[in-house]
Short mmCIF file of N, CA and C in Angstrom, two decimals:
data_model
loop_
_atom_site.label_atom_id
_atom_site.label_comp_id
_atom_site.label_asym_id
_atom_site.label_seq_id
_atom_site.Cartn_x
_atom_site.Cartn_y
_atom_site.Cartn_z
N MET I 1191 0.95 -1.03 -0.16
CA MET I 1191 0.02 0.24 -0.08
C MET I 1191 0.84 1.35 0.17
N PRO I 1192 0.59 2.10 -1.08
CA PRO I 1192 1.28 3.31 -0.96
C PRO I 1192 1.45 4.24 0.32
N LEU I 1193 2.21 4.84 0.62
CA LEU I 1193 2.23 6.19 1.32
C LEU I 1193 1.58 6.73 1.36
N SER I 1194 0.53 7.61 2.25
CA SER I 1194 0.02 8.90 2.00
C SER I 1194 0.73 10.07 2.52
N ASN I 1195 1.28 11.37 1.60
CA ASN I 1195 1.46 12.50 2.17
C ASN I 1195 1.75 12.73 3.94
N GLN I 1196 0.53 12.57 4.11
CA GLN I 1196 0.62 12.43 5.56
C GLN I 1196 1.69 11.54 6.04
N ASP I 1197 1.01 10.65 6.02
CA ASP I 1197 2.50 9.16 6.12
C ASP I 1197 3.83 9.41 5.79
N ILE I 1198 4.09 10.73 4.69
CA ILE I 1198 5.57 10.70 4.34
C ILE I 1198 6.10 11.83 5.38
N GLN I 1199 5.06 12.57 5.78
CA GLN I 1199 5.47 13.91 6.58
C GLN I 1199 5.82 13.19 8.28
N TYR I 1200 4.77 12.00 9.02
CA TYR I 1200 5.41 11.79 9.88
C TYR I 1200 6.07 11.09 9.93
N ILE I 1201 6.93 10.33 8.76
CA ILE I 1201 8.41 9.59 8.68
C ILE I 1201 9.49 10.33 8.41
N GLN I 1202 8.92 11.44 7.65
CA GLN I 1202 10.21 12.37 7.70
C GLN I 1202 10.35 13.48 9.12
N ARG I 1203 9.16 13.46 9.80
CA ARG I 1203 9.25 13.97 11.20
C ARG I 1203 10.29 13.00 12.49
N ALA I 1204 10.14 11.74 11.63
CA ALA I 1204 11.15 10.71 13.28
C ALA I 1204 12.18 10.86 12.95
N GLN I 1205 12.50 10.86 11.02
CA GLN I 1205 13.25 10.96 10.56
C GLN I 1205 14.14 12.19 11.45
N THR I 1206 14.32 12.96 11.68
CA THR I 1206 14.35 14.42 12.21
C THR I 1206 14.32 14.30 13.28
N ILE I 1207 13.49 13.95 14.71
CA ILE I 1207 13.50 13.25 15.84
C ILE I 1207 14.54 12.58 15.94
N LEU I 1208 15.20 11.50 15.56
CA LEU I 1208 16.15 10.52 15.38
C LEU I 1208 17.86 11.45 15.08
N ALA I 1209 17.45 12.30 14.05
CA ALA I 1209 19.17 12.47 13.97
C ALA I 1209 19.11 13.53 14.57
N GLU I 1210 18.39 14.26 15.86
CA GLU I 1210 18.46 15.80 16.60
C GLU I 1210 18.33 14.53 18.26
N ASN I 1211 18.10 13.72 18.06
CA ASN I 1211 18.54 12.89 19.56
C ASN I 1211 19.10 11.44 19.67
N PHE I 1212 19.78 11.31 18.44
CA PHE I 1212 20.24 9.99 18.28
C PHE I 1212 21.25 9.72 19.65
N ASP I 1213 21.49 10.63 20.54
CA ASP I 1213 22.19 9.78 21.44
C ASP I 1213 21.71 9.49 22.72
N LYS I 1214 20.22 9.84 22.33
CA LYS I 1214 19.03 9.41 23.17
C LYS I 1214 18.96 7.81 23.13
N HIS I 1215 17.90 7.38 24.40
CA HIS I 1215 17.61 5.76 24.02
C HIS I 1215 15.88 6.09 23.70
N ILE I 1216 16.01 5.73 22.46
CA ILE I 1216 14.61 6.04 21.39
C ILE I 1216 14.02 4.66 21.20
N THR I 1217 13.33 4.51 21.33
CA THR I 1217 12.18 3.45 20.86
C THR I 1217 10.87 3.18 19.86
N ILE I 1218 10.97 2.66 19.02
CA ILE I 1218 10.38 2.80 17.92
C ILE I 1218 8.41 2.99 18.38
N PRO I 1219 8.04 2.07 19.86
CA PRO I 1219 7.19 2.99 20.43
C PRO I 1219 6.51 4.50 20.53
N LEU I 1220 7.93 5.12 20.93
CA LEU I 1220 7.90 6.29 21.59
C LEU I 1220 8.19 7.21 20.13
N LEU I 1221 8.95 6.64 19.20
CA LEU I 1221 8.64 7.46 17.68
C LEU I 1221 7.59 7.58 17.05
N ALA I 1222 6.51 6.52 17.49
CA ALA I 1222 5.67 6.45 16.48
C ALA I 1222 4.65 7.29 17.44
N ARG I 1223 4.75 6.84 18.86
CA ARG I 1223 3.78 8.30 19.47
C ARG I 1223 3.76 9.61 19.46
N GLN I 1224 5.38 9.93 19.39
CA GLN I 1224 5.81 11.23 19.03
C GLN I 1224 4.88 12.21 17.24
N THR I 1225 4.92 10.98 16.95
CA THR I 1225 4.92 11.17 14.98
C THR I 1225 3.65 11.45 14.82
N GLY I 1226 2.81 10.09 15.62
CA GLY I 1226 1.28 10.20 15.02
C GLY I 1226 1.18 9.21 14.25
N ILE I 1227 1.85 7.96 13.80
CA ILE I 1227 1.91 6.72 12.81
C ILE I 1227 2.13 5.65 13.53
N ASN I 1228 0.93 4.59 13.27
CA ASN I 1228 1.42 3.20 14.56
C ASN I 1228 3.16 3.03 13.70
N GLU I 1229 3.21 1.70 14.50
CA GLU I 1229 4.82 1.53 14.41
C GLU I 1229 5.08 0.34 13.57
N ALA I 1230 3.96 -0.60 13.04
CA ALA I 1230 4.06 -0.80 11.39
C ALA I 1230 4.18 0.01 10.79
N LYS I 1231 3.43 1.53 10.15
CA LYS I 1231 3.68 2.09 9.10
C LYS I 1231 5.11 2.53 9.25
N LEU I 1232 5.64 3.08 10.56
CA LEU I 1232 6.42 4.04 10.57
C LEU I 1232 7.81 3.46 10.09
N LYS I 1233 8.00 1.60 10.51
CA LYS I 1233 8.96 1.08 10.26
C LYS I 1233 8.83 0.55 8.72
N GLU I 1234 7.88 0.22 8.09
CA GLU I 1234 7.98 0.00 6.97
C GLU I 1234 8.20 1.25 5.95
N GLY I 1235 7.60 2.63 6.16
CA GLY I 1235 7.76 3.54 5.90
C GLY I 1235 9.07 4.53 5.92
N PHE I 1236 9.65 4.13 6.63
CA PHE I 1236 10.97 4.41 7.59
C PHE I 1236 11.63 3.61 6.54
N LYS I 1237 11.76 2.34 5.98
CA LYS I 1237 12.97 1.83 5.12
C LYS I 1237 12.48 1.97 3.76
N GLU I 1238 11.36 2.20 3.78
CA GLU I 1238 11.04 2.66 2.05
C GLU I 1238 11.47 3.76 1.55
N LEU I 1239 11.11 5.06 2.65
CA LEU I 1239 11.80 6.09 2.39
C LEU I 1239 13.31 6.54 2.44
N TYR I 1240 13.69 5.91 3.53
CA TYR I 1240 15.21 5.88 3.48
C TYR I 1240 16.18 4.40 3.20
N GLY I 1241 15.58 4.34 2.90
CA GLY I 1241 16.34 2.38 2.44
C GLY I 1241 17.28 1.78 3.75
N GLN I 1242 16.58 2.21 4.46
CA GLN I 1242 17.25 1.14 5.67
C GLN I 1242 16.10 1.34 7.13
N SER I 1243 16.15 0.17 7.64
CA SER I 1243 15.43 0.38 8.72
C SER I 1243 15.94 1.46 10.02
N ILE I 1244 15.16 1.57 11.25
CA ILE I 1244 14.91 2.85 11.91
C ILE I 1244 16.81 2.56 12.45
N HIS I 1245 16.47 1.28 12.90
CA HIS I 1245 17.35 0.90 13.76
C HIS I 1245 18.90 1.38 13.22
N THR I 1246 19.05 0.41 12.18
CA THR I 1246 20.65 0.73 10.44
C THR I 1246 20.71 2.34 10.84
N TYR I 1247 19.72 3.53 10.66
CA TYR I 1247 19.38 4.32 10.35
C TYR I 1247 20.53 5.45 11.55
N LEU I 1248 19.38 5.28 13.14
CA LEU I 1248 20.42 5.42 14.04
C LEU I 1248 21.91 5.23 14.30
N GLN I 1249 21.37 3.81 14.15
CA GLN I 1249 23.31 3.47 14.57
C GLN I 1249 24.33 3.67 13.42
N GLN I 1250 23.74 4.54 12.30
CA GLN I 1250 24.64 4.90 11.17
C GLN I 1250 25.29 5.84 11.49
N LEU I 1251 23.75 7.34 12.39
CA LEU I 1251 24.04 8.48 12.80
C LEU I 1251 25.15 8.13 14.25
N ARG I 1252 24.95 7.30 14.50
CA ARG I 1252 25.91 7.43 15.92
C ARG I 1252 27.55 6.79 15.91
N LEU I 1253 27.70 6.18 14.41
CA LEU I 1253 28.65 6.00 13.80
C LEU I 1253 29.77 6.36 13.30
N GLN I 1254 28.75 7.87 12.65
CA GLN I 1254 29.37 8.72 12.24
C GLN I 1254 29.64 9.68 12.77
N LYS I 1255 29.02 10.53 13.78
CA LYS I 1255 29.12 11.18 15.01
C LYS I 1255 30.68 10.86 15.57
N ALA I 1256 30.24 9.75 16.04
CA ALA I 1256 32.01 8.76 16.76
C ALA I 1256 33.32 9.18 16.28
N GLN I 1257 32.78 9.04 14.51
CA GLN I 1257 34.06 9.14 13.41
C GLN I 1257 34.17 10.40 13.69
N GLN I 1258 33.60 11.44 13.85
CA GLN I 1258 33.57 13.01 13.92
C GLN I 1258 34.26 13.12 15.36
N LEU I 1259 33.91 12.54 16.34
CA LEU I 1259 34.71 12.85 17.39
C LEU I 1259 36.23 12.22 17.85
N LEU I 1260 36.54 11.05 17.44
CA LEU I 1260 37.77 10.31 16.95
C LEU I 1260 38.59 11.52 16.60
N LEU I 1261 38.09 12.17 15.08
CA LEU I 1261 38.78 12.77 14.40
C LEU I 1261 39.32 14.14 15.37
N THR I 1262 38.28 14.62 15.52
CA THR I 1262 38.34 16.08 16.16
C THR I 1262 38.50 16.50 17.17
N THR I 1263 38.69 15.12 18.25
CA THR I 1263 38.70 15.54 20.01
C THR I 1263 39.54 14.68 20.26
N GLU I 1264 39.80 14.88 22.24
CA GLU I 1264 40.88 14.10 22.31
C GLU I 1264 40.34 13.27 23.14
N MET I 1265 38.94 13.04 23.00
CA MET I 1265 37.96 11.89 23.85
C MET I 1265 37.99 10.86 23.97
N SER I 1266 38.15 10.14 25.08
CA SER I 1266 38.28 8.76 25.48
C SER I 1266 37.02 7.87 24.69
N VAL I 1267 37.47 6.80 23.96
CA VAL I 1267 36.65 5.72 23.82
C VAL I 1267 35.60 5.89 24.34
N THR I 1268 35.84 5.37 25.61
CA THR I 1268 34.99 5.16 26.67
C THR I 1268 33.70 6.47 26.85
N ASP I 1269 34.48 7.45 26.68
CA ASP I 1269 33.31 8.93 26.89
C ASP I 1269 33.01 9.30 25.83
N ILE I 1270 33.18 8.74 24.47
CA ILE I 1270 32.64 8.84 23.21
C ILE I 1270 31.36 8.14 22.81
N THR I 1271 32.01 7.16 23.39
CA THR I 1271 30.40 5.71 23.43
C THR I 1271 29.64 5.98 24.66
N TYR I 1272 29.22 6.79 25.32
CA TYR I 1272 28.43 7.45 26.73
C TYR I 1272 27.44 8.54 25.68
N ASP I 1273 28.70 9.60 24.56
CA ASP I 1273 28.17 10.33 24.17
C ASP I 1273 27.39 10.43 23.22
N ILE I 1274 27.36 9.05 22.14
CA ILE I 1274 26.47 9.12 21.44
C ILE I 1274 25.44 7.79 21.18
N GLY I 1275 25.47 7.80 22.69
CA GLY I 1275 24.31 6.84 23.18
C GLY I 1275 24.65 5.43 23.73
N TYR I 1276 25.57 4.80 23.23
CA TYR I 1276 25.70 3.46 24.07
C TYR I 1276 25.99 3.08 25.62
N SER I 1277 25.93 2.37 25.66
CA SER I 1277 26.44 2.45 26.99
C SER I 1277 27.31 1.35 27.44
N HIS I 1278 27.77 0.64 26.55
CA HIS I 1278 28.73 -0.65 26.49
C HIS I 1278 29.55 -0.03 25.68
N VAL I 1279 31.48 -0.37 26.46
CA VAL I 1279 32.48 0.27 24.97
C VAL I 1279 32.19 -0.86 24.30
N THR I 1280 31.91 -1.89 24.73
CA THR I 1280 32.59 -3.25 23.85
C THR I 1280 31.72 -3.27 22.91
N HIS I 1281 30.38 -3.12 22.87
CA HIS I 1281 29.26 -3.74 22.00
C HIS I 1281 29.54 -2.22 21.09
N PHE I 1282 30.10 -1.04 21.26
CA PHE I 1282 30.62 0.09 20.45
C PHE I 1282 31.32 -0.45 19.29
N THR I 1283 32.26 -0.81 20.09
CA THR I 1283 33.77 -1.17 19.69
C THR I 1283 33.52 -2.10 18.98
N THR I 1284 32.60 -3.60 18.55
CA THR I 1284 32.38 -3.87 17.71
C THR I 1284 31.60 -3.92 16.63
N LEU I 1285 30.57 -2.30 16.93
CA LEU I 1285 29.24 -2.29 16.27
C LEU I 1285 31.10 -1.43 14.80
N PHE I 1286 31.53 -0.48 15.92
CA PHE I 1286 32.75 0.05 15.20
C PHE I 1286 33.51 -0.92 13.98
N LYS I 1287 33.77 -1.69 14.27
CA LYS I 1287 35.11 -2.85 13.69
C LYS I 1287 34.36 -3.11 12.87
N ASN I 1288 33.01 -3.04 13.09
CA ASN I 1288 32.73 -4.37 12.12
C ASN I 1288 32.30 -3.19 10.48
N GLU I 1289 31.86 -2.35 10.81
CA GLU I 1289 31.48 -0.88 9.84
C GLU I 1289 33.00 -0.82 9.09
N PHE I 1290 33.74 -0.23 9.74
CA PHE I 1290 34.86 0.57 9.66
C PHE I 1290 36.46 -0.47 9.49
N GLY I 1291 36.31 -1.72 9.89
CA GLY I 1291 37.63 -2.57 9.69
C GLY I 1291 39.00 -2.62 10.67
N LEU I 1292 38.21 -1.64 11.55
CA LEU I 1292 39.69 -0.91 12.81
C LEU I 1292 38.66 -0.69 13.92
N THR I 1293 39.08 -0.68 15.16
CA THR I 1293 39.04 -0.55 16.46
C THR I 1293 38.80 0.98 16.49
N PRO I 1294 37.66 1.47 17.10
CA PRO I 1294 38.16 3.34 16.83
C PRO I 1294 39.49 3.77 17.28
N THR I 1295 39.83 2.94 18.06
CA THR I 1295 41.47 3.32 18.20
C THR I 1295 42.46 3.51 17.40
N GLU I 1296 42.70 2.55 16.78
CA GLU I 1296 43.04 2.19 15.45
C GLU I 1296 42.61 2.98 14.66
N TRP I 1297 41.00 3.40 14.62
CA TRP I 1297 40.67 4.24 13.04
C TRP I 1297 41.42 5.75 13.70
N ARG I 1298 41.29 6.02 14.75
CA ARG I 1298 41.39 7.25 15.24
C ARG I 1298 43.45 7.43 14.88
N LYS I 1299 44.19 6.58 15.20
CA LYS I 1299 45.56 6.58 14.74
C LYS I 1299 45.65 6.32 13.50
N GLN I 1300 45.18 5.90 13.16
CA GLN I 1300 45.00 5.74 11.11
C GLN I 1300 45.31 6.65 10.76
N LYS I 1301 43.93 7.58 11.22
CA LYS I 1301 43.23 8.88 10.45
C LYS I 1301 44.10 9.88 10.28
N ARG I 1302 45.11 10.35 11.70
CA ARG I 1302 45.55 10.95 12.28
C ARG I 1302 46.65 11.05 11.10
N GLU I 1303 48.04 9.46 11.09
CA GLU I 1303 48.56 9.33 10.74
C GLU I 1303 48.21 10.06 9.35
N ASP I 1304 47.10 9.93 8.20
CA ASP I 1304 46.80 10.18 7.43
C ASP I 1304 47.05 11.89 7.17
N LEU I 1305 46.88 12.21 7.75
CA LEU I 1305 46.82 13.71 7.95
C LEU I 1305 48.09 14.68 7.79
#
């Protein structure tokens, strides 16, 4: 079933909320309530509009912010983990390594050598 213009607006609002609050604990039920669309339509529509699940989108935002912090600050990996909304350093490190092929510390070192 195609998305209505109203559904698209709700889903775009959800994307904005995620982008502005990626470091917070956001659940899909909460996001659906905040935007006024049911959970199933939110999840399906988000994937249709943005080409990825809400979870994947949120993870990408967090990892991009982590890269920025690794490059531009002296924050520890632990502090960055908490800053971007993860509560376990090992979980964050695993996600980062799976995405970029290096641990956050290795990535920071390599990027700084490249400069």
